[in-house]
Short mmCIF file of C-alpha atoms and ligand atoms in Angstrom, two decimals:
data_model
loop_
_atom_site.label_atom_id
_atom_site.label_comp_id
_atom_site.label_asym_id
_atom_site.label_seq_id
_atom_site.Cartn_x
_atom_site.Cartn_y
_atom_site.Cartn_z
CA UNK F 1 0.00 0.00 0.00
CA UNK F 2 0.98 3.60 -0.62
CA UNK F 3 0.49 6.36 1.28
CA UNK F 4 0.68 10.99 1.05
CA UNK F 5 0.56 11.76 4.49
CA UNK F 6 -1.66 15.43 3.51
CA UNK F 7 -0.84 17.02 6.49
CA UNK F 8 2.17 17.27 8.96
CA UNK F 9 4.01 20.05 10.74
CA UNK F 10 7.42 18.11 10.47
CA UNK F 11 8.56 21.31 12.34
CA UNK F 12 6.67 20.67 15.20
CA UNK F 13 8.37 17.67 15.99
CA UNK F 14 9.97 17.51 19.66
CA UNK F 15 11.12 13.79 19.81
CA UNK F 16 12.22 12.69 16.29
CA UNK F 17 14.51 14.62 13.79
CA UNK F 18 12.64 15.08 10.23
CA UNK F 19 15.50 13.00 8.42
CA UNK F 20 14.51 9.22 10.62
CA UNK F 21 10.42 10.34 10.73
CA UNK F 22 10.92 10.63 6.28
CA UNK F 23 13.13 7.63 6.48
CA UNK F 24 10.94 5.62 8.41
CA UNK F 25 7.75 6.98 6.43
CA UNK F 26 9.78 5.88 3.22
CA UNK F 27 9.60 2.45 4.52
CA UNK F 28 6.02 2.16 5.07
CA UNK F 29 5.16 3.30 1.87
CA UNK F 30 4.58 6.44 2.37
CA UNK F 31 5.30 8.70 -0.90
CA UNK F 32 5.17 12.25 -0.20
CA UNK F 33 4.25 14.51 2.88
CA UNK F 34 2.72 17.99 2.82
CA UNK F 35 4.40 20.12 5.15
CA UNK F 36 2.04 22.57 6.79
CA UNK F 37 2.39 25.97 8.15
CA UNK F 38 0.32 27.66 11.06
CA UNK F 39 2.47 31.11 11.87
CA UNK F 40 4.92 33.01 9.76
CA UNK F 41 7.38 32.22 11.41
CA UNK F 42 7.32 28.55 9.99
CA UNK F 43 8.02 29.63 6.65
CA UNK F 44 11.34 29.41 6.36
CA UNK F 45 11.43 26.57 8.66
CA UNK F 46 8.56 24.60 5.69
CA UNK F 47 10.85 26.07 2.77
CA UNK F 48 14.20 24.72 4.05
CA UNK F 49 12.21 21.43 4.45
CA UNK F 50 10.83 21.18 1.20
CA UNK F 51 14.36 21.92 -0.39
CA UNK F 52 16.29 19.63 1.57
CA UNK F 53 13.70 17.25 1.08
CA UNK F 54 12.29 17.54 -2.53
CA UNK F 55 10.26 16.05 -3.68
CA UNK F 56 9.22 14.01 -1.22
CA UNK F 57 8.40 17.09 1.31
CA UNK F 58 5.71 19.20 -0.20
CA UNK F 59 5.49 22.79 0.92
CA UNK F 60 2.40 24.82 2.32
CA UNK F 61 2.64 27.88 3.56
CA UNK F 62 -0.44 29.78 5.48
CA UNK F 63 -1.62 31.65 8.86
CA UNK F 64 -3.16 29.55 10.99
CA UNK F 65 -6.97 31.09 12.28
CA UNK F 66 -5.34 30.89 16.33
CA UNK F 67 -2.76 32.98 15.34
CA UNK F 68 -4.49 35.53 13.08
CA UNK F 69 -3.93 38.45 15.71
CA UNK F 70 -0.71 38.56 16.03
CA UNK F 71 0.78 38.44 12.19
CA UNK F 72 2.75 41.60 11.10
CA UNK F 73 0.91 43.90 8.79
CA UNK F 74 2.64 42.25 5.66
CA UNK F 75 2.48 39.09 6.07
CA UNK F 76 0.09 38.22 3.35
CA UNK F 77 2.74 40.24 0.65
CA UNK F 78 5.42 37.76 2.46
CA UNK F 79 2.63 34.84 1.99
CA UNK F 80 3.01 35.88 -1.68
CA UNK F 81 6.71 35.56 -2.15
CA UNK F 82 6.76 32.22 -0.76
CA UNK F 83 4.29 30.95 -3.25
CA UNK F 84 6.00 32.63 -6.17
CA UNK F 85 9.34 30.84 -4.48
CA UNK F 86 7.47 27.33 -4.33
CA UNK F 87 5.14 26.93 -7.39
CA UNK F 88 4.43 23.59 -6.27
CA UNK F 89 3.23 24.69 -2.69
CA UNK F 90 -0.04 24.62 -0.89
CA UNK F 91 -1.72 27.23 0.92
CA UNK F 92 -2.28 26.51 4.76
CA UNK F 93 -3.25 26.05 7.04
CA UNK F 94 -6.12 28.74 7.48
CA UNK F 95 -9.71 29.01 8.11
CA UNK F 96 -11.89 29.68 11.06
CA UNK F 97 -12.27 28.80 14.72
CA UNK F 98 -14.99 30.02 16.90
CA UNK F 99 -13.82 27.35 19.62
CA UNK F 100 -10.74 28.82 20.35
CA UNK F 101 -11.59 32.64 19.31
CA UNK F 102 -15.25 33.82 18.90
CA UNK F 103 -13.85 37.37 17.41
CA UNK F 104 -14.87 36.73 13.97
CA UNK F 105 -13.92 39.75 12.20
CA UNK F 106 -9.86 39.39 12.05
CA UNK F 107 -10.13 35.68 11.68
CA UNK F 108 -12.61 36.33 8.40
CA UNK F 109 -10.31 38.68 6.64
CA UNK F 110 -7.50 36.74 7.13
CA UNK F 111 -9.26 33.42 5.40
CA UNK F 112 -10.47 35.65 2.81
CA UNK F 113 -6.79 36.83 1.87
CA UNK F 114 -5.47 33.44 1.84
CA UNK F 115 -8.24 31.71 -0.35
CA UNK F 116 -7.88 34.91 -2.90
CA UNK F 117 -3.95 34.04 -3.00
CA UNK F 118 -5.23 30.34 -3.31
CA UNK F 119 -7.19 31.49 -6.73
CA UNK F 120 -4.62 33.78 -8.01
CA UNK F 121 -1.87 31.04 -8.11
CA UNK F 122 -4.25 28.10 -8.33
CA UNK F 123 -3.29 26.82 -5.30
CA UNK F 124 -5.20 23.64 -3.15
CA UNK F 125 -6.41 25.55 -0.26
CA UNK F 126 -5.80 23.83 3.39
CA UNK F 127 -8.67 24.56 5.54
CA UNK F 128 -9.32 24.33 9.29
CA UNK F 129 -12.57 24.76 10.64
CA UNK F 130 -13.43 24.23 14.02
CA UNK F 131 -17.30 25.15 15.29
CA UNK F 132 -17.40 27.73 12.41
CA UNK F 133 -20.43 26.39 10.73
CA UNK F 134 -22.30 29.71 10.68
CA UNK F 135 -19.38 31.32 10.23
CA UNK F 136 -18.40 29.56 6.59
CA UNK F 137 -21.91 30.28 5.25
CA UNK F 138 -20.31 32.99 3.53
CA UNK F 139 -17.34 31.52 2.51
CA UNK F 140 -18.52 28.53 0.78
CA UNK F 141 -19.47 30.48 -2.95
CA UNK F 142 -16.02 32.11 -2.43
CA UNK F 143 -13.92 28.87 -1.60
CA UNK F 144 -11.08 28.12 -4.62
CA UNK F 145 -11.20 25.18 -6.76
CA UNK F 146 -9.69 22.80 -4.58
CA UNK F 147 -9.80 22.67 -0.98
CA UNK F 148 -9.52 20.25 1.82
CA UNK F 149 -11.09 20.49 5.52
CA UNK F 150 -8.32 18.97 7.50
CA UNK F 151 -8.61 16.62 10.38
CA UNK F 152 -12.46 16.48 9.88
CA UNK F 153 -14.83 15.41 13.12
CA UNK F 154 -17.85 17.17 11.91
CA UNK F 155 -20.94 16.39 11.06
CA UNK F 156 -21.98 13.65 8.62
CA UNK F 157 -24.26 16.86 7.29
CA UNK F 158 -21.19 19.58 7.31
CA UNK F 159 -19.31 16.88 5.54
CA UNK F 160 -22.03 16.79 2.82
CA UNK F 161 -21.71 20.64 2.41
CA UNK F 162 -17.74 20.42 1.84
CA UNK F 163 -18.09 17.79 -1.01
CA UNK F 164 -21.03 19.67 -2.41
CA UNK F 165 -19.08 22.94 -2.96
CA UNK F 166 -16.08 20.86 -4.54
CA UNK F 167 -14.19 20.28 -1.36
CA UNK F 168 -12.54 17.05 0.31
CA UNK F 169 -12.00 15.63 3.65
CA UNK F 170 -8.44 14.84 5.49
CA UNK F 171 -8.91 12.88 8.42
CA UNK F 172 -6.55 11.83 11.16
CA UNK F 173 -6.36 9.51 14.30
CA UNK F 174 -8.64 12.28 15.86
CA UNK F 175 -11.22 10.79 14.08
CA UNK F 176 -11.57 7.65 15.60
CA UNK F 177 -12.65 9.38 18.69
CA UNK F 178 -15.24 11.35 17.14
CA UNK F 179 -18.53 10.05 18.06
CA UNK F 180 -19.82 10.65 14.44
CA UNK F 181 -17.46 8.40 12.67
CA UNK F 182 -19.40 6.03 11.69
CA UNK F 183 -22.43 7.97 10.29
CA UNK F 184 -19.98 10.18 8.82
CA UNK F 185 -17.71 7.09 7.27
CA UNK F 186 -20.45 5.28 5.81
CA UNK F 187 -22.05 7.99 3.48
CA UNK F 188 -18.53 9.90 1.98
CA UNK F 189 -17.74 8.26 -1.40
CA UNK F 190 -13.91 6.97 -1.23
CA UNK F 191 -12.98 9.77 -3.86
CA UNK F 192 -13.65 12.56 -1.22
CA UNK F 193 -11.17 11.09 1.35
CA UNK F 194 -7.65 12.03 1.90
CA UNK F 195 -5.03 11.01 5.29
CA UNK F 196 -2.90 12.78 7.37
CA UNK F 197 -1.57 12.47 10.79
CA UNK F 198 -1.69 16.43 12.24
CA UNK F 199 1.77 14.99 13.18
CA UNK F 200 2.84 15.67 15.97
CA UNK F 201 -0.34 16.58 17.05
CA UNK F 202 -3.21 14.16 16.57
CA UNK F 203 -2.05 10.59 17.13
CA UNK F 204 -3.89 7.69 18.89
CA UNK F 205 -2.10 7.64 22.28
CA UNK F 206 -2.76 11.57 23.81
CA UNK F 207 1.25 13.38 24.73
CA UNK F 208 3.02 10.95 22.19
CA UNK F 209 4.13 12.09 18.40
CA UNK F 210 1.96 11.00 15.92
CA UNK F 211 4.04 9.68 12.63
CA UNK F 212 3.62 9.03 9.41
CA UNK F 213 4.20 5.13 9.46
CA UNK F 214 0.81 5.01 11.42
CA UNK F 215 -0.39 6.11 8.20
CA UNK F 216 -1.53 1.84 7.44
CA UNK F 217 -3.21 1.36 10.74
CA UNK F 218 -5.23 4.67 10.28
CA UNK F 219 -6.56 3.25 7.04
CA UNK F 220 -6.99 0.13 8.19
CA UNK F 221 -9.10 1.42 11.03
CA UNK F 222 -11.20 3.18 7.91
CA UNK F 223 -11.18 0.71 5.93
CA UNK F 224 -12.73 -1.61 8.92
CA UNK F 225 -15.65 0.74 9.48
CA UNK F 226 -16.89 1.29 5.82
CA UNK F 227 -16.63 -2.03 5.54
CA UNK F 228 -14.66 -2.02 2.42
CA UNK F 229 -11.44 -3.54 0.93
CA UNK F 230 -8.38 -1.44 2.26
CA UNK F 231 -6.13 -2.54 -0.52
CA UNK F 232 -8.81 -0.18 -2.55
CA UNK F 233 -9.43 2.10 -0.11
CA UNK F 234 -5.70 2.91 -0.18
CA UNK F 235 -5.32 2.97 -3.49
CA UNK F 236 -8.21 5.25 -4.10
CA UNK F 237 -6.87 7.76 -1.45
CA UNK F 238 -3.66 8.00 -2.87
CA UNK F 239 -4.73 8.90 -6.20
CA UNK F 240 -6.96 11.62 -4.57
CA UNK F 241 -3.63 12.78 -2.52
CA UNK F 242 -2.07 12.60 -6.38
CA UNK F 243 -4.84 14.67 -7.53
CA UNK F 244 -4.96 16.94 -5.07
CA UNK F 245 -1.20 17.99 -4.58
CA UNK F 246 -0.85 18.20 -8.38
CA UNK F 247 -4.00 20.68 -9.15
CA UNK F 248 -3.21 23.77 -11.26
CA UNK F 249 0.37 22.26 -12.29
ZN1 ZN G 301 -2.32 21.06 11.50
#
């Protein structure tokens, strides 16, 4: 089986060095990972990843929604020269939060930038949305081409609204804690789904690093519940991670 792990902050990482967590990812199969941003100050951090790493380390760069108030006025001009840098990088992640920050104003315009960079360099936009159903009823006519809601929980319904406006779902080990899995699992056509780990943030065993060789057991876990084949299921995913990484190129 292959594997894209679609979201990791291999920056993040406290107890393994990025060169044995891609090593040991290479090993399970896993082909690429996207590297994901949440502050500007991870920028360079992604960049220098994604070049020591290419191509296996996929670059996105992006302002987190919990860290919204405290960019620098230019950051979205900086956004802009990273993309022009990186034409094969994502933007993210971004989005909307009313969990951790009910001031929706800030949090809006700074979505709004990122998914107007994400049309003007026909980027796939990395979205996380937490709570912010009311919120995203006026984003969802402005969303770009391709998008993703990352390390989905939601509702079966919300879920129904993402793939309706042309959007797909990244889940994570978070998931099998979510109380709607199953309801949620069974009705999402396989071509919707995409993996990631949130590494390493949202692994199966709470205070331990999450990596990308748990990639298998997280599909198998999916696979399990929707009752279907996971030699398929994994080989459908990874042509939607294919798909997905390589829109607008
Ligand atoms: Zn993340």
């Amino acid at each position: 089986m292959q594997f894209i792990d679609t979201h990791i902050h291999l920056q993040d990482f406290k107890s393994n060095c990025a060169t044995d967590i891609i090593n040991q990812a290479q090993n399970q199969g896993v082909k690429r990972l996207i590297c994901v941003s949440s502050v500007a100050a991870d920028w360079a951090k992604v960049a220098e990843m994604a070049t020591k790493f290419a191509p296996f380390v996929i670059p996105a760069f992006g302002l987190h929604p919990w860290y919204v108030e405290e960019a620098e006025d230019n950051w979205a001009q900086k956004l802009e020269s990273y993309l022009q840098a990186f034409p094969k990088a994502l933007i993210g992640e971004c989005g909307l939060d009313k969990l951790k920050n009910p001031n929706f104003e800030k949090q809006g315009e700074v979505f709004a930038q990122q998914i107007d960079l994400a049309k003007k360099y026909a980027r796939p936009l990395i979205i996380h949305a937490v709570k912010a159903e009311e919120w995203l009823n006026e984003f969802w006519k402005k969303l770009p081409e391709s998008f993703v809601f990352h390390s989905f929980t939601s509702s079966a319904e919300l879920a129904q609204k993402v793939i309706k406006n042309g959007g797909l779902l990244g889940f994570n080990f978070s998931l099998l804690r979510s109380k709607n899995m199953e309801k949620l699992l069974s009705a999402l056509p396989a071509d919707k789904i995409l993996l990631e780990t949130d590494g390493p943030y949202q692994g199966p065993t709470k205070g331990e690093e999450v990596l990308p060789t748990m990639l298998p057991e997280l599909l198998v876990e999916i696979a399990a519940i929707r009752g279907e084949d996971k030699e398929a299921l994994a080989m459908r995913i990874y042509q939607n991670s294919e798909e997905f990484i390589n829109f607008g190129k």
